[in-house]
Short mmCIF file of C-alpha atoms in Angstrom, two decimals:
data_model
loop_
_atom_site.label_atom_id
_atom_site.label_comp_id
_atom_site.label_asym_id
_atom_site.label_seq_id
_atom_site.Cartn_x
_atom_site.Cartn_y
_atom_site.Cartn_z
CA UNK A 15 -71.61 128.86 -33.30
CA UNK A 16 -70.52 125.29 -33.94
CA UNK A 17 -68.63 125.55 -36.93
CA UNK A 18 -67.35 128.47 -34.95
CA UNK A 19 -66.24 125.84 -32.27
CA UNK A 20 -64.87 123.30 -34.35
CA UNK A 21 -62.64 126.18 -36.03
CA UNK A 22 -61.09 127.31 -32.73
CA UNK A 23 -60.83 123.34 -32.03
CA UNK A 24 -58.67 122.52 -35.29
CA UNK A 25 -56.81 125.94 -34.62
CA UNK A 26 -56.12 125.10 -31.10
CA UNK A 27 -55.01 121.26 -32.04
CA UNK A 28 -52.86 122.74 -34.94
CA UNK A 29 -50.85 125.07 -32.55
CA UNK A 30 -50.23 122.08 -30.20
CA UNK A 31 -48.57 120.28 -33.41
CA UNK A 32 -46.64 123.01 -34.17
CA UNK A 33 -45.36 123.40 -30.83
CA UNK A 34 -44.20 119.90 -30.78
CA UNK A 35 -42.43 121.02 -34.01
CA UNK A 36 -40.86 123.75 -32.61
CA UNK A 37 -39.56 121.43 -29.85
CA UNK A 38 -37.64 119.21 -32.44
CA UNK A 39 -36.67 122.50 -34.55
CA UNK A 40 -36.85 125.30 -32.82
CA UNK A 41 -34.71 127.42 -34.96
CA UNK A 42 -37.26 127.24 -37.70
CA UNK A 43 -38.99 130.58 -38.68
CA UNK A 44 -41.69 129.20 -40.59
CA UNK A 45 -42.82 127.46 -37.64
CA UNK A 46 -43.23 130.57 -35.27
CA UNK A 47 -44.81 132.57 -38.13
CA UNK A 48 -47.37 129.84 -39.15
CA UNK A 49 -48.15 129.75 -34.95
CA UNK A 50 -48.41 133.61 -35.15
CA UNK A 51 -51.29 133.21 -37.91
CA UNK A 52 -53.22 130.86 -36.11
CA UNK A 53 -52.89 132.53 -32.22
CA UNK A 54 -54.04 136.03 -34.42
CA UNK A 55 -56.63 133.75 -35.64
CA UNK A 56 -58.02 133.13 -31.93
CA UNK A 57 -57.30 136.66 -30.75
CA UNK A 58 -54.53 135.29 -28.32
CA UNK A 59 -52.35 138.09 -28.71
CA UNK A 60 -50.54 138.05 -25.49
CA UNK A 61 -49.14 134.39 -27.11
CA UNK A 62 -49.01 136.06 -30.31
CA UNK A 63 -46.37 138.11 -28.66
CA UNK A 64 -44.36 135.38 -27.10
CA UNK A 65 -43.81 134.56 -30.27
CA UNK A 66 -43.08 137.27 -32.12
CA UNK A 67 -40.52 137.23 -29.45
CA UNK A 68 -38.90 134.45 -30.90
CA UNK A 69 -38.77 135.56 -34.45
CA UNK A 70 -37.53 138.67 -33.45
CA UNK A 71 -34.70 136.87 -31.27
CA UNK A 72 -34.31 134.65 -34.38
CA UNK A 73 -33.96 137.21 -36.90
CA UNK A 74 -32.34 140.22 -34.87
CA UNK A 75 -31.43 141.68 -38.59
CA UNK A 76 -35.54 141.86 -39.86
CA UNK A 77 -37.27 144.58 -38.82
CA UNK A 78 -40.07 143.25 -40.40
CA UNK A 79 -40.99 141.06 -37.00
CA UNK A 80 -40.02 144.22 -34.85
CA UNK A 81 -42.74 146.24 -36.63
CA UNK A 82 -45.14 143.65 -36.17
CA UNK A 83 -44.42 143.88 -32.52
CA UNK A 84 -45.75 146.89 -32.56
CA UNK A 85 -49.04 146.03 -34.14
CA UNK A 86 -49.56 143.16 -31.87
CA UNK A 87 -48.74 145.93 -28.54
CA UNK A 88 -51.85 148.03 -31.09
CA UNK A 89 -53.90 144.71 -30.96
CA UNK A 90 -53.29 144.93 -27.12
CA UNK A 91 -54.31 148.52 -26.81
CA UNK A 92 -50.73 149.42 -25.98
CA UNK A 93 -49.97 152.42 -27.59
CA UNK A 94 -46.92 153.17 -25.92
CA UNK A 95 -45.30 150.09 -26.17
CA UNK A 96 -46.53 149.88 -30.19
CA UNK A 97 -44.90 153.03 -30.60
CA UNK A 98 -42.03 152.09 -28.96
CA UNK A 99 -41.74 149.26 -31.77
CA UNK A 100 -42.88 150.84 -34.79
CA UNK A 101 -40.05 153.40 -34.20
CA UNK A 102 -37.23 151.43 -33.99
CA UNK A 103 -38.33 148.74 -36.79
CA UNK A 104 -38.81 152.40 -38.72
CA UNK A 105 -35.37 153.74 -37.77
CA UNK A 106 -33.81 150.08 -39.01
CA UNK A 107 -35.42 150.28 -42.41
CA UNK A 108 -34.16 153.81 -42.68
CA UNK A 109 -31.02 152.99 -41.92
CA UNK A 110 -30.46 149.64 -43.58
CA UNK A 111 -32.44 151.57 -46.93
CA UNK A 112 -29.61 153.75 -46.73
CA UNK A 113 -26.24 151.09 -47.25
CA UNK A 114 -28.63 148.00 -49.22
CA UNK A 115 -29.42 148.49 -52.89
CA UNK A 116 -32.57 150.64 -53.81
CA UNK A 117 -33.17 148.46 -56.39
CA UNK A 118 -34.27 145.71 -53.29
CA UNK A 119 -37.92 146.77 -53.57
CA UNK A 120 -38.93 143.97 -51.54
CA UNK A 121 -37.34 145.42 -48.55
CA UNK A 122 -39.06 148.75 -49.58
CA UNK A 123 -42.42 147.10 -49.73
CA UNK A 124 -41.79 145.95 -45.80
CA UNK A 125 -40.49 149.53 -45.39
CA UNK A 126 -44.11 150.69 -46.53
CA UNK A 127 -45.79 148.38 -44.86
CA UNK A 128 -43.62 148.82 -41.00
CA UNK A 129 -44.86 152.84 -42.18
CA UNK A 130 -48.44 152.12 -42.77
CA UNK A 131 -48.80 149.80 -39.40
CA UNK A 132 -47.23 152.56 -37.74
CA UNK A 133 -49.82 155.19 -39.17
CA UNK A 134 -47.80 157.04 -41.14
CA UNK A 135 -49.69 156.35 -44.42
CA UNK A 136 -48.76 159.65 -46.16
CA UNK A 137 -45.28 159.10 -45.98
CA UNK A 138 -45.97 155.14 -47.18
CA UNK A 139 -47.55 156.55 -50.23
CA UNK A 140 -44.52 158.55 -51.12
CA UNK A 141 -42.11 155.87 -50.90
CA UNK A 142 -44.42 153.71 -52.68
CA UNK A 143 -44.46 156.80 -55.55
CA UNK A 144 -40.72 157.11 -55.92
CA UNK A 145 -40.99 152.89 -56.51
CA UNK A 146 -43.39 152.94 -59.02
CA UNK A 147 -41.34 155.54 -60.76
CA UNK A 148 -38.29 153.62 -60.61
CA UNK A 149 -40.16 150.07 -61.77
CA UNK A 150 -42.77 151.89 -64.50
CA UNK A 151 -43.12 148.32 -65.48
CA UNK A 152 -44.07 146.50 -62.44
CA UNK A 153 -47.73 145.64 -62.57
CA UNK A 154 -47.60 144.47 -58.73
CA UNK A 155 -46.40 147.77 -57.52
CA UNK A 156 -48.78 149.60 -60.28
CA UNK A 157 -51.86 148.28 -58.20
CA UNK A 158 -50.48 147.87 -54.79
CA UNK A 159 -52.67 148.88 -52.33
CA UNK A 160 -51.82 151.22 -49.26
CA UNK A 161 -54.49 150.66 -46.32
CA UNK A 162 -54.62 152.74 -43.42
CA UNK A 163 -53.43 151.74 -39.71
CA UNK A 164 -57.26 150.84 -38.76
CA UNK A 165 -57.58 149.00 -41.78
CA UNK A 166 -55.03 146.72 -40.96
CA UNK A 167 -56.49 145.77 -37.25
CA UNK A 168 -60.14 145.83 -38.70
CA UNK A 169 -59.00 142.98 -41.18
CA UNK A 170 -57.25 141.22 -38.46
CA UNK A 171 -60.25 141.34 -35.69
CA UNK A 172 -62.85 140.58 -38.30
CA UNK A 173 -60.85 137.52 -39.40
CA UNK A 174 -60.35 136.20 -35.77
CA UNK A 175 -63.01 133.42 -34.10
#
């Protein structure tokens, strides 16, 4: 239980930094993201939200952060609201997939994950096929692994405080 303590302690004192941070650069992503690992750290997911807020308001082109909205709303036992989230972060990879190059498997990968977050792990698998067919070669996407929706939130609330 102390070490337990003292965790949540250097956590908490860590987010306070970054917030002064913020404060003096507040258009810088890698600030909000590091604050989103920490506040998913202490379970604080109605902050964790605030600031997914911000990166989606800071990177209205990423779906990436739009889809993660909707795991957070999951995290909050929001269903409708998650679903709300993971459908239009799905509908913008879709779309953008559709004008970017296919070749851009890192966007793909996001794709997969926004589709496995969103429970749609069958359909994650298939994209994830038709990648590893067109990069035979790439040993990342050879052994990349595709988790399940309650996976994903049993990793997260067994890694919180």
């Amino acid at each position: 239980v102390d070490n337990n303590w003292k965790d949540r302690n250097v956590i908490e004192e860590s987010i306070s930094d970054i917030d002064i941070a913020i404060k003096i650069y507040p258009w810088n992503n890698v600030f909000y993201v590091n604050k989103a690992l920490l506040q998913t750290r202490t379970k604080d997911y109605q902050g964790l939200l605030e600031t997914n807020h911000k990166l989606v308001e800071l990177n209205p082109n990423k779906p990436y952060y739009e889809a993660q909205r909707g795991l957070i709303y999951d995290l909050l036992r929001d269903s409708f609201n998650a679903n709300i989230h993971y459908r239009k972060a799905q509908e913008r990879y879709e779309n953008d997939l559709k004008s970017i190059s296919q070749d851009d498997y890192q966007y793909q990968l996001e794709y997969i994950e926004c589709l496995v977050v969103s429970g749609k792990e069958q359909k994650a698998k298939a994209v994830l096929n038709r990648l590893k067919i067109k990069h035979p070669n790439d040993e990342i996407l050879q052994i990349y692994p595709i988790k399940t929706k309650q996976d994903i939130i049993d990793q997260i609330n067994n890694n919180a405080l």
